[in-house]
Amino acid sequence: MSAEFTRRIFSGIQPTDHMHLGNYLGAVRNWVGLQGDEFETIYCVVDLHALTANQSPEGLRAAIRELVATLLACGIDDKRSILFAQSHVPAHSELAWLLSCVARMGWLKRMTQFKEKAGKKQDAAVHGLFAYPVLMAADILLYKGTHVPVGEDQKQHLELTRETAGSFNHTYGREVFPLPEPLILGAATRVMSLRDGSSKMSKSDPSDYSRINLTDDADTIALKIRKAKTDPEPLPERLEELDGRPEALNLVTIYAALDKAEPAEILQRYAGAPFSTFKPALAELAVETLSPITAETKRLLGDQAHIDAVLADGAARAGAIAGPILAEVQEIMGLVRL
Ligand code: TYM
């Protein structure tokens, strides 16, 4: 008989710079919607993962608190969910080492994110960037997470988590870990850059015009959408006709996600419209959705003591789940527990 696991969601986001529209539509909005009776929900600001990117210590500290404020402003409810920072629960680092002795070099060498981020200088990349997916596996497995809501770009990392969990279970001959399922939901599972429809919207793009940040004001959002790369053709009637027009497809997808509709419906509404009509409509919708979040983030950031109290409470609740699971793993692997 297979083991019964609590239906438990775990997901994480890095505090590098500001949260952007891709993070929101691809992940965080789904995190908010998944809060309820069906799952226990645990959301983590993965500050240890952020150490793999170049950021000043002060910049990182500010980004951690800003991200907590943004997540609360997006609708993460710190009473219904556990919201905490990874480094406040040391068991993440401990389990990451234990799983490093399970995950294979070959699996890690296949990771496309490492290849993209390290570029041609793989030997100069820090070891943490290579080991990143093992820490991510530890994040999820430390809570025996069963479901992981993420954008499409995290699919391969989730596959490695499943392989690691399966290998652990096989080696020790019992079903210790569930094989976590990715939840890749909504119209915008991969939001693309506003400057280049073939690359993902990301915090690491040097051009701020490539992304909409959740901290942007209304004028900045409108300007970025006005400047977004497009082509001279009007919008077609059917989705298939957007083949070969990645920038147009991206804007239609963003519109659909913001409107909680299907891209095909948006095309029916705007068939034949030029971008000079579509872009202002998109800007208006984006501002309408994002400005309450931006305003609430600002308000919350005015009260750092509250943010830190949320983090402390989240760390205590996360630690209470993580502690016994780490102890179970240590025991199973043969460490002496006193
Ligand atoms: P991060 O911080 O890069 O992104 C956070 C979430 O946002 C999603 N996302 C996107 N979705 C759609 N379009 C985009 N352009 C886009 N860019 C980012 C990501 O898929 C992610 O869901 N490795 C993770 C953080 C992590 C984690 C975990 C996630 C660490 N431990 C455990 C889940 C479970 C990351 O770098 O996400």
mmCIF file of C-alpha atoms and ligand atoms in Angstrom:
data_model
loop_
_atom_site.group_PDB
_atom_site.id
_atom_site.type_symbol
_atom_site.label_atom_id
_atom_site.label_comp_id
_atom_site.label_asym_id
_atom_site.label_seq_id
_atom_site.Cartn_x
_atom_site.Cartn_y
_atom_site.Cartn_z
ATOM 1 C CA MET A 1 0.000 0.000 0.000
ATOM 2 C CA SER A 2 1.352 3.426 -0.794
ATOM 3 C CA ALA A 3 1.930 5.991 1.951
ATOM 4 C CA GLU A 4 -0.677 8.682 2.650
ATOM 5 C CA PHE A 5 0.724 12.194 2.572
ATOM 6 C CA THR A 6 -0.960 15.414 3.734
ATOM 7 C CA ARG A 7 -1.920 17.496 0.682
ATOM 8 C CA ARG A 8 0.662 20.175 1.181
ATOM 9 C CA ILE A 9 1.706 22.953 -1.160
ATOM 10 C CA PHE A 10 5.209 24.349 -1.019
ATOM 11 C CA SER A 11 6.578 27.036 -3.288
ATOM 12 C CA GLY A 12 9.323 29.637 -3.232
ATOM 13 C CA ILE A 13 10.462 32.870 -4.832
ATOM 14 C CA GLN A 14 13.860 34.529 -4.832
ATOM 15 C CA PRO A 15 14.375 37.962 -3.311
ATOM 16 C CA THR A 16 16.427 39.313 -6.180
ATOM 17 C CA ASP A 17 15.404 42.848 -7.169
ATOM 18 C CA HIS A 18 11.657 43.440 -7.457
ATOM 19 C CA MET A 19 8.944 40.892 -8.101
ATOM 20 C CA HIS A 20 7.746 41.144 -11.731
ATOM 21 C CA LEU A 21 4.618 40.399 -13.724
ATOM 22 C CA GLY A 22 5.943 36.975 -14.779
ATOM 23 C CA ASN A 23 6.345 35.950 -11.125
ATOM 24 C CA TYR A 24 2.868 37.250 -10.379
ATOM 25 C CA LEU A 25 0.945 35.694 -13.264
ATOM 26 C CA GLY A 26 3.027 32.512 -13.487
ATOM 27 C CA ALA A 27 3.148 31.738 -9.781
ATOM 28 C CA VAL A 28 2.103 34.098 -7.005
ATOM 29 C CA ARG A 29 -1.470 34.726 -8.151
ATOM 30 C CA ASN A 30 -1.949 30.952 -8.159
ATOM 31 C CA TRP A 31 -0.434 30.703 -4.675
ATOM 32 C CA VAL A 32 -3.107 33.122 -3.480
ATOM 33 C CA GLY A 33 -5.893 31.140 -5.155
ATOM 34 C CA LEU A 34 -4.697 27.835 -3.716
ATOM 35 C CA GLN A 35 -5.113 29.024 -0.123
ATOM 36 C CA GLY A 36 -8.164 27.272 1.279
ATOM 37 C CA ASP A 37 -9.299 23.988 2.713
ATOM 38 C CA GLU A 38 -7.921 21.667 0.058
ATOM 39 C CA PHE A 39 -4.226 22.178 0.840
ATOM 40 C CA GLU A 40 -1.922 23.304 3.590
ATOM 41 C CA THR A 41 0.026 26.140 1.956
ATOM 42 C CA ILE A 42 3.645 27.027 2.695
ATOM 43 C CA TYR A 43 5.328 29.887 0.841
ATOM 44 C CA CYS A 44 8.993 30.690 1.187
ATOM 45 C CA VAL A 45 11.217 33.662 0.388
ATOM 46 C CA VAL A 46 14.279 31.719 -0.733
ATOM 47 C CA ASP A 47 17.011 34.041 0.489
ATOM 48 C CA LEU A 48 19.716 31.340 0.437
ATOM 49 C CA HIS A 49 19.019 30.748 -3.253
ATOM 50 C CA ALA A 50 19.360 34.496 -3.841
ATOM 51 C CA LEU A 51 22.969 34.323 -2.593
ATOM 52 C CA THR A 52 23.821 32.623 -5.902
ATOM 53 C CA ALA A 53 23.129 35.943 -7.680
ATOM 54 C CA ASN A 54 25.245 39.038 -7.253
ATOM 55 C CA GLN A 55 23.571 41.375 -4.819
ATOM 56 C CA SER A 56 24.906 43.632 -2.091
ATOM 57 C CA PRO A 57 24.181 42.519 1.490
ATOM 58 C CA GLU A 58 22.083 45.649 2.070
ATOM 59 C CA GLY A 59 20.296 45.153 -1.247
ATOM 60 C CA LEU A 60 19.464 41.565 -0.328
ATOM 61 C CA ARG A 61 18.159 42.501 3.124
ATOM 62 C CA ALA A 62 15.898 45.165 1.599
ATOM 63 C CA ALA A 63 14.739 42.791 -1.151
ATOM 64 C CA ILE A 64 13.727 40.143 1.408
ATOM 65 C CA ARG A 65 11.476 42.542 3.306
ATOM 66 C CA GLU A 66 10.109 44.095 0.115
ATOM 67 C CA LEU A 67 9.212 40.651 -1.195
ATOM 68 C CA VAL A 68 7.371 39.728 2.008
ATOM 69 C CA ALA A 69 5.415 42.995 1.761
ATOM 70 C CA THR A 70 4.647 42.333 -1.913
ATOM 71 C CA LEU A 71 3.475 38.780 -1.244
ATOM 72 C CA LEU A 72 1.161 39.997 1.525
ATOM 73 C CA ALA A 73 -0.105 42.756 -0.781
ATOM 74 C CA CYS A 74 -0.805 40.185 -3.511
ATOM 75 C CA GLY A 75 -3.076 38.338 -1.092
ATOM 76 C CA ILE A 76 -0.913 35.764 0.672
ATOM 77 C CA ASP A 77 -2.611 35.499 4.044
ATOM 78 C CA ASP A 78 -0.010 34.875 6.734
ATOM 79 C CA LYS A 79 -2.630 33.293 8.972
ATOM 80 C CA ARG A 80 -4.015 30.822 6.440
ATOM 81 C CA SER A 81 -0.586 30.129 4.899
ATOM 82 C CA ILE A 82 2.880 29.833 6.356
ATOM 83 C CA LEU A 83 5.017 32.648 4.946
ATOM 84 C CA PHE A 84 8.671 32.646 5.955
ATOM 85 C CA ALA A 85 12.293 33.119 4.869
ATOM 86 C CA GLN A 86 14.366 30.045 4.031
ATOM 87 C CA SER A 87 17.415 31.034 6.123
ATOM 88 C CA HIS A 88 15.259 31.241 9.263
ATOM 89 C CA VAL A 89 14.735 27.472 9.170
ATOM 90 C CA PRO A 90 18.272 25.993 9.181
ATOM 91 C CA ALA A 91 16.889 22.533 8.376
ATOM 92 C CA HIS A 92 16.745 23.631 4.689
ATOM 93 C CA SER A 93 20.551 23.773 4.527
ATOM 94 C CA GLU A 94 20.926 20.557 6.506
ATOM 95 C CA LEU A 95 18.572 18.563 4.299
ATOM 96 C CA ALA A 96 20.244 20.062 1.208
ATOM 97 C CA TRP A 97 23.533 18.428 2.277
ATOM 98 C CA LEU A 98 21.866 15.095 2.961
ATOM 99 C CA LEU A 99 20.207 15.179 -0.471
ATOM 100 C CA SER A 100 23.524 16.162 -2.079
ATOM 101 C CA CYS A 101 24.560 12.654 -1.135
ATOM 102 C CA VAL A 102 21.580 11.270 -3.073
ATOM 103 C CA ALA A 103 21.277 13.470 -6.206
ATOM 104 C CA ARG A 104 23.637 12.519 -9.046
ATOM 105 C CA MET A 105 26.118 14.809 -10.803
ATOM 106 C CA GLY A 106 24.640 13.746 -14.125
ATOM 107 C CA TRP A 107 21.177 14.997 -13.155
ATOM 108 C CA LEU A 108 22.585 18.362 -12.115
ATOM 109 C CA LYS A 109 24.702 18.669 -15.251
ATOM 110 C CA ARG A 110 21.535 18.443 -17.359
ATOM 111 C CA MET A 111 19.925 21.508 -15.741
ATOM 112 C CA THR A 112 19.338 24.141 -18.419
ATOM 113 C CA GLN A 113 19.011 26.976 -15.890
ATOM 114 C CA PHE A 114 22.577 26.421 -14.697
ATOM 115 C CA LYS A 115 23.819 26.407 -18.299
ATOM 116 C CA GLU A 116 21.921 29.620 -19.084
ATOM 117 C CA LYS A 117 23.040 31.426 -15.939
ATOM 118 C CA ALA A 118 26.659 30.269 -15.989
ATOM 119 C CA GLY A 119 26.979 30.887 -19.739
ATOM 120 C CA LYS A 120 30.341 30.029 -21.246
ATOM 121 C CA LYS A 121 32.166 30.423 -17.920
ATOM 122 C CA GLN A 122 30.913 27.343 -16.087
ATOM 123 C CA ASP A 123 34.152 26.838 -14.152
ATOM 124 C CA ALA A 124 33.965 30.383 -12.814
ATOM 125 C CA ALA A 125 30.375 29.976 -11.620
ATOM 126 C CA VAL A 126 29.933 29.535 -7.878
ATOM 127 C CA HIS A 127 29.227 26.009 -6.672
ATOM 128 C CA GLY A 128 25.934 27.224 -5.147
ATOM 129 C CA LEU A 129 24.584 27.940 -8.629
ATOM 130 C CA PHE A 130 25.299 24.345 -9.661
ATOM 131 C CA ALA A 131 23.925 22.897 -6.419
ATOM 132 C CA TYR A 132 20.873 25.217 -6.528
ATOM 133 C CA PRO A 133 18.369 22.503 -7.570
ATOM 134 C CA VAL A 134 19.391 20.281 -4.627
ATOM 135 C CA LEU A 135 18.552 23.081 -2.191
ATOM 136 C CA MET A 136 15.264 23.513 -4.043
ATOM 137 C CA ALA A 137 14.543 19.784 -3.675
ATOM 138 C CA ALA A 138 15.343 20.101 0.032
ATOM 139 C CA ASP A 139 12.932 23.050 0.354
ATOM 140 C CA ILE A 140 10.044 20.966 -0.931
ATOM 141 C CA LEU A 141 10.910 17.594 0.602
ATOM 142 C CA LEU A 142 11.574 19.088 4.047
ATOM 143 C CA TYR A 143 7.795 19.511 4.285
ATOM 144 C CA LYS A 144 6.924 16.385 2.297
ATOM 145 C CA GLY A 145 5.317 18.825 -0.153
ATOM 146 C CA THR A 146 2.902 17.092 -2.530
ATOM 147 C CA HIS A 147 2.111 19.971 -4.934
ATOM 148 C CA VAL A 148 4.322 22.801 -6.158
ATOM 149 C CA PRO A 149 2.758 25.768 -8.001
ATOM 150 C CA VAL A 150 5.400 27.269 -10.319
ATOM 151 C CA GLY A 151 5.902 28.836 -13.736
ATOM 152 C CA GLU A 152 6.970 26.627 -16.616
ATOM 153 C CA ASP A 153 10.675 27.466 -16.200
ATOM 154 C CA GLN A 154 10.830 25.468 -12.941
ATOM 155 C CA LYS A 155 9.557 22.229 -14.479
ATOM 156 C CA GLN A 156 13.016 20.717 -14.894
ATOM 157 C CA HIS A 157 13.964 21.518 -11.299
ATOM 158 C CA LEU A 158 10.771 19.804 -10.152
ATOM 159 C CA GLU A 159 11.724 16.766 -12.208
ATOM 160 C CA LEU A 160 15.048 16.640 -10.348
ATOM 161 C CA THR A 161 13.176 16.902 -7.027
ATOM 162 C CA ARG A 162 11.053 13.918 -8.020
ATOM 163 C CA GLU A 163 14.108 11.931 -9.100
ATOM 164 C CA THR A 164 15.853 12.716 -5.813
ATOM 165 C CA ALA A 165 12.797 11.759 -3.742
ATOM 166 C CA GLY A 166 12.339 8.541 -5.718
ATOM 167 C CA SER A 167 16.000 7.625 -5.397
ATOM 168 C CA PHE A 168 15.945 8.251 -1.629
ATOM 169 C CA ASN A 169 12.823 6.110 -1.202
ATOM 170 C CA HIS A 170 14.356 3.339 -3.304
ATOM 171 C CA THR A 171 17.729 3.387 -1.511
ATOM 172 C CA TYR A 172 16.193 3.196 1.948
ATOM 173 C CA GLY A 173 13.354 0.900 0.947
ATOM 174 C CA ARG A 174 10.403 2.965 2.145
ATOM 175 C CA GLU A 175 8.141 5.728 0.955
ATOM 176 C CA VAL A 176 9.583 8.578 2.997
ATOM 177 C CA PHE A 177 8.945 11.334 0.468
ATOM 178 C CA PRO A 178 6.014 11.923 -1.880
ATOM 179 C CA LEU A 179 6.911 12.639 -5.521
ATOM 180 C CA PRO A 180 5.763 16.273 -5.690
ATOM 181 C CA GLU A 181 3.520 17.305 -8.575
ATOM 182 C CA PRO A 182 4.117 20.603 -10.377
ATOM 183 C CA LEU A 183 1.022 22.826 -10.652
ATOM 184 C CA ILE A 184 1.538 24.974 -13.732
ATOM 185 C CA LEU A 185 -1.688 26.962 -13.957
ATOM 186 C CA GLY A 186 -3.329 29.808 -15.871
ATOM 187 C CA ALA A 187 -2.866 31.460 -19.265
ATOM 188 C CA ALA A 188 0.589 32.905 -18.530
ATOM 189 C CA THR A 189 2.835 30.068 -17.425
ATOM 190 C CA ARG A 190 5.750 31.635 -19.294
ATOM 191 C CA VAL A 191 5.574 35.423 -19.611
ATOM 192 C CA MET A 192 8.119 36.684 -22.128
ATOM 193 C CA SER A 193 10.288 39.811 -22.132
ATOM 194 C CA LEU A 194 8.592 42.975 -23.441
ATOM 195 C CA ARG A 195 11.704 43.617 -25.558
ATOM 196 C CA ASP A 196 12.197 40.158 -27.013
ATOM 197 C CA GLY A 197 9.395 37.625 -27.412
ATOM 198 C CA SER A 198 11.851 34.738 -27.478
ATOM 199 C CA SER A 199 13.293 35.236 -23.997
ATOM 200 C CA LYS A 200 11.575 34.905 -20.641
ATOM 201 C CA MET A 201 10.650 37.969 -18.580
ATOM 202 C CA SER A 202 13.289 37.841 -15.858
ATOM 203 C CA LYS A 203 14.887 39.815 -13.071
ATOM 204 C CA SER A 204 18.314 39.265 -14.572
ATOM 205 C CA ASP A 205 17.588 41.043 -17.894
ATOM 206 C CA PRO A 206 19.726 44.225 -17.857
ATOM 207 C CA SER A 207 16.897 46.249 -19.444
ATOM 208 C CA ASP A 208 14.206 47.361 -17.009
ATOM 209 C CA TYR A 209 11.955 47.908 -20.053
ATOM 210 C CA SER A 210 11.888 44.130 -20.537
ATOM 211 C CA ARG A 211 9.666 43.614 -17.490
ATOM 212 C CA ILE A 212 6.882 45.164 -15.447
ATOM 213 C CA ASN A 213 7.812 45.276 -11.781
ATOM 214 C CA LEU A 214 5.173 45.168 -9.093
ATOM 215 C CA THR A 215 6.765 48.333 -7.720
ATOM 216 C CA ASP A 216 6.298 50.309 -10.993
ATOM 217 C CA ASP A 217 3.899 53.242 -10.867
ATOM 218 C CA ALA A 218 1.049 53.672 -13.357
ATOM 219 C CA ASP A 219 3.038 55.941 -15.715
ATOM 220 C CA THR A 220 5.976 53.545 -15.817
ATOM 221 C CA ILE A 221 3.709 50.574 -16.563
ATOM 222 C CA ALA A 222 1.993 52.491 -19.393
ATOM 223 C CA LEU A 223 5.348 53.632 -20.793
ATOM 224 C CA LYS A 224 6.820 50.106 -20.737
ATOM 225 C CA ILE A 225 3.770 48.702 -22.533
ATOM 226 C CA ARG A 226 3.823 51.548 -25.079
ATOM 227 C CA LYS A 227 7.504 50.803 -25.768
ATOM 228 C CA ALA A 228 7.012 47.020 -25.863
ATOM 229 C CA LYS A 229 8.297 45.457 -29.071
ATOM 230 C CA THR A 230 5.556 44.487 -31.539
ATOM 231 C CA ASP A 231 5.123 44.126 -35.299
ATOM 232 C CA PRO A 232 3.187 46.311 -37.748
ATOM 233 C CA GLU A 233 0.288 43.863 -38.313
ATOM 234 C CA PRO A 234 -3.091 44.277 -36.573
ATOM 235 C CA LEU A 235 -4.302 41.527 -34.242
ATOM 236 C CA PRO A 236 -5.730 38.483 -36.036
ATOM 237 C CA GLU A 237 -8.949 36.615 -35.319
ATOM 238 C CA ARG A 238 -7.477 33.263 -34.371
ATOM 239 C CA LEU A 239 -4.646 32.182 -32.077
ATOM 240 C CA GLU A 240 -2.917 30.062 -34.759
ATOM 241 C CA GLU A 241 -2.422 33.251 -36.775
ATOM 242 C CA LEU A 242 -0.082 34.507 -34.041
ATOM 243 C CA ASP A 243 2.448 31.785 -34.963
ATOM 244 C CA GLY A 244 5.731 33.501 -35.727
ATOM 245 C CA ARG A 245 4.625 36.672 -33.885
ATOM 246 C CA PRO A 246 6.016 35.989 -30.384
ATOM 247 C CA GLU A 247 5.795 39.584 -29.126
ATOM 248 C CA ALA A 248 2.148 39.916 -30.179
ATOM 249 C CA LEU A 249 1.343 36.528 -28.654
ATOM 250 C CA ASN A 250 3.009 37.578 -25.401
ATOM 251 C CA LEU A 251 0.957 40.765 -25.060
ATOM 252 C CA VAL A 252 -2.266 38.901 -25.839
ATOM 253 C CA THR A 253 -1.343 36.225 -23.291
ATOM 254 C CA ILE A 254 -0.613 38.844 -20.633
ATOM 255 C CA TYR A 255 -3.933 40.536 -21.361
ATOM 256 C CA ALA A 256 -5.759 37.204 -21.102
ATOM 257 C CA ALA A 257 -4.059 36.296 -17.818
ATOM 258 C CA LEU A 258 -4.811 39.696 -16.275
ATOM 259 C CA ASP A 259 -8.416 39.414 -17.422
ATOM 260 C CA LYS A 260 -8.640 35.753 -16.280
ATOM 261 C CA ALA A 261 -9.745 34.848 -19.804
ATOM 262 C CA GLU A 262 -8.420 32.686 -22.633
ATOM 263 C CA PRO A 263 -6.122 34.274 -25.264
ATOM 264 C CA ALA A 264 -8.605 33.182 -27.995
ATOM 265 C CA GLU A 265 -11.364 35.236 -26.324
ATOM 266 C CA ILE A 266 -9.135 38.309 -26.260
ATOM 267 C CA LEU A 267 -8.444 37.933 -29.974
ATOM 268 C CA GLN A 268 -12.164 37.757 -30.685
ATOM 269 C CA ARG A 269 -12.573 41.022 -28.794
ATOM 270 C CA TYR A 270 -9.657 42.781 -30.538
ATOM 271 C CA ALA A 271 -9.574 41.124 -34.001
ATOM 272 C CA GLY A 272 -8.381 43.672 -36.556
ATOM 273 C CA ALA A 273 -7.267 46.195 -33.905
ATOM 274 C CA PRO A 274 -3.844 47.821 -34.317
ATOM 275 C CA PHE A 275 -1.414 47.904 -31.383
ATOM 276 C CA SER A 276 -2.166 51.609 -31.006
ATOM 277 C CA THR A 277 -5.590 50.495 -29.732
ATOM 278 C CA PHE A 278 -4.568 47.289 -27.960
ATOM 279 C CA LYS A 279 -1.607 48.629 -25.982
ATOM 280 C CA PRO A 280 -3.491 51.398 -24.120
ATOM 281 C CA ALA A 281 -6.229 48.873 -23.243
ATOM 282 C CA LEU A 282 -3.597 46.470 -21.929
ATOM 283 C CA ALA A 283 -1.883 49.259 -19.983
ATOM 284 C CA GLU A 284 -5.170 50.228 -18.384
ATOM 285 C CA LEU A 285 -5.890 46.646 -17.357
ATOM 286 C CA ALA A 286 -2.345 46.165 -15.992
ATOM 287 C CA VAL A 287 -2.520 49.380 -13.955
ATOM 288 C CA GLU A 288 -5.982 48.495 -12.643
ATOM 289 C CA THR A 289 -4.688 45.108 -11.450
ATOM 290 C CA LEU A 290 -1.278 46.132 -10.154
ATOM 291 C CA SER A 291 -1.717 49.570 -8.576
ATOM 292 C CA PRO A 292 -3.633 48.328 -5.513
ATOM 293 C CA ILE A 293 -0.795 45.818 -4.951
ATOM 294 C CA THR A 294 1.870 48.501 -5.337
ATOM 295 C CA ALA A 295 0.066 50.841 -2.937
ATOM 296 C CA GLU A 296 -0.441 48.120 -0.332
ATOM 297 C CA THR A 297 3.219 47.033 -0.613
ATOM 298 C CA LYS A 298 4.300 50.603 0.096
ATOM 299 C CA ARG A 299 1.982 50.821 3.081
ATOM 300 C CA LEU A 300 3.246 47.538 4.531
ATOM 301 C CA LEU A 301 6.864 48.551 4.035
ATOM 302 C CA GLY A 302 6.240 51.490 6.346
ATOM 303 C CA ASP A 303 5.953 49.004 9.214
ATOM 304 C CA GLN A 304 9.120 46.911 9.268
ATOM 305 C CA ALA A 305 8.307 45.534 12.723
ATOM 306 C CA HIS A 306 5.148 43.970 11.295
ATOM 307 C CA ILE A 307 7.051 42.381 8.375
ATOM 308 C CA ASP A 308 9.625 40.943 10.783
ATOM 309 C CA ALA A 309 6.873 39.643 13.069
ATOM 310 C CA VAL A 310 5.253 37.853 10.095
ATOM 311 C CA LEU A 311 8.642 36.293 9.286
ATOM 312 C CA ALA A 312 9.234 35.198 12.885
ATOM 313 C CA ASP A 313 5.793 33.592 13.159
ATOM 314 C CA GLY A 314 6.218 31.887 9.774
ATOM 315 C CA ALA A 315 9.656 30.553 10.730
ATOM 316 C CA ALA A 316 8.315 29.073 13.978
ATOM 317 C CA ARG A 317 5.428 27.336 12.194
ATOM 318 C CA ALA A 318 7.591 26.097 9.309
ATOM 319 C CA GLY A 319 10.278 24.901 11.719
ATOM 320 C CA ALA A 320 7.716 22.900 13.686
ATOM 321 C CA ILE A 321 6.867 20.871 10.550
ATOM 322 C CA ALA A 322 10.433 20.668 9.251
ATOM 323 C CA GLY A 323 12.138 19.557 12.492
ATOM 324 C CA PRO A 324 10.590 16.085 12.820
ATOM 325 C CA ILE A 325 10.980 15.406 9.077
ATOM 326 C CA LEU A 326 14.687 16.291 9.153
ATOM 327 C CA ALA A 327 15.090 14.077 12.231
ATOM 328 C CA GLU A 328 13.340 11.206 10.439
ATOM 329 C CA VAL A 329 15.674 11.555 7.442
ATOM 330 C CA GLN A 330 18.794 11.714 9.633
ATOM 331 C CA GLU A 331 17.687 8.573 11.432
ATOM 332 C CA ILE A 332 16.930 6.712 8.209
ATOM 333 C CA MET A 333 20.326 7.660 6.743
ATOM 334 C CA GLY A 334 22.165 6.240 9.756
ATOM 335 C CA LEU A 335 23.148 9.308 11.752
ATOM 336 C CA VAL A 336 23.172 8.930 15.529
ATOM 337 C CA ARG A 337 20.445 11.048 17.107
ATOM 338 C CA LEU A 338 21.026 11.955 20.782
HETATM 339 P P1 TYM B 1 12.006 32.616 -9.192
HETATM 340 O O1 TYM B 1 12.267 33.481 -8.007
HETATM 341 O O2 TYM B 1 12.852 32.789 -10.395
HETATM 342 O O3 TYM B 1 10.507 32.785 -9.659
HETATM 343 C C1 TYM B 1 9.416 32.660 -8.757
HETATM 344 C C2 TYM B 1 8.244 32.027 -9.489
HETATM 345 O O4 TYM B 1 7.901 32.810 -10.628
HETATM 346 C C3 TYM B 1 7.867 31.990 -11.793
HETATM 347 N N1 TYM B 1 8.330 32.788 -12.942
HETATM 348 C C4 TYM B 1 7.638 32.954 -14.066
HETATM 349 N N2 TYM B 1 6.430 32.493 -14.459
HETATM 350 C C5 TYM B 1 5.995 32.855 -15.689
HETATM 351 N N3 TYM B 1 6.717 33.657 -16.528
HETATM 352 C C6 TYM B 1 7.927 34.135 -16.179
HETATM 353 N N4 TYM B 1 8.610 34.931 -16.994
HETATM 354 C C7 TYM B 1 8.440 33.780 -14.897
HETATM 355 N N5 TYM B 1 9.594 34.083 -14.239
HETATM 356 C C8 TYM B 1 9.505 33.458 -13.044
HETATM 357 C C9 TYM B 1 8.818 30.859 -11.495
HETATM 358 O O5 TYM B 1 8.512 29.729 -12.283
HETATM 359 C C10 TYM B 1 8.574 30.620 -10.025
HETATM 360 O O6 TYM B 1 7.466 29.769 -9.836
HETATM 361 N N6 TYM B 1 13.942 28.140 -8.134
HETATM 362 C C11 TYM B 1 12.814 29.005 -7.885
HETATM 363 C C12 TYM B 1 12.603 29.324 -6.425
HETATM 364 C C13 TYM B 1 12.472 28.135 -5.525
HETATM 365 C C14 TYM B 1 11.375 27.250 -5.450
HETATM 366 C C15 TYM B 1 11.701 26.336 -4.410
HETATM 367 C C16 TYM B 1 10.185 27.142 -6.165
HETATM 368 C C17 TYM B 1 13.373 27.749 -4.586
HETATM 369 N N7 TYM B 1 12.911 26.671 -3.913
HETATM 370 C C18 TYM B 1 10.838 25.306 -4.084
HETATM 371 C C19 TYM B 1 9.319 26.101 -5.817
HETATM 372 C C20 TYM B 1 9.653 25.209 -4.788
HETATM 373 C C21 TYM B 1 13.060 30.330 -8.596
HETATM 374 O O7 TYM B 1 14.144 30.701 -8.882
HETATM 375 O O8 TYM B 1 11.967 31.081 -8.762
#
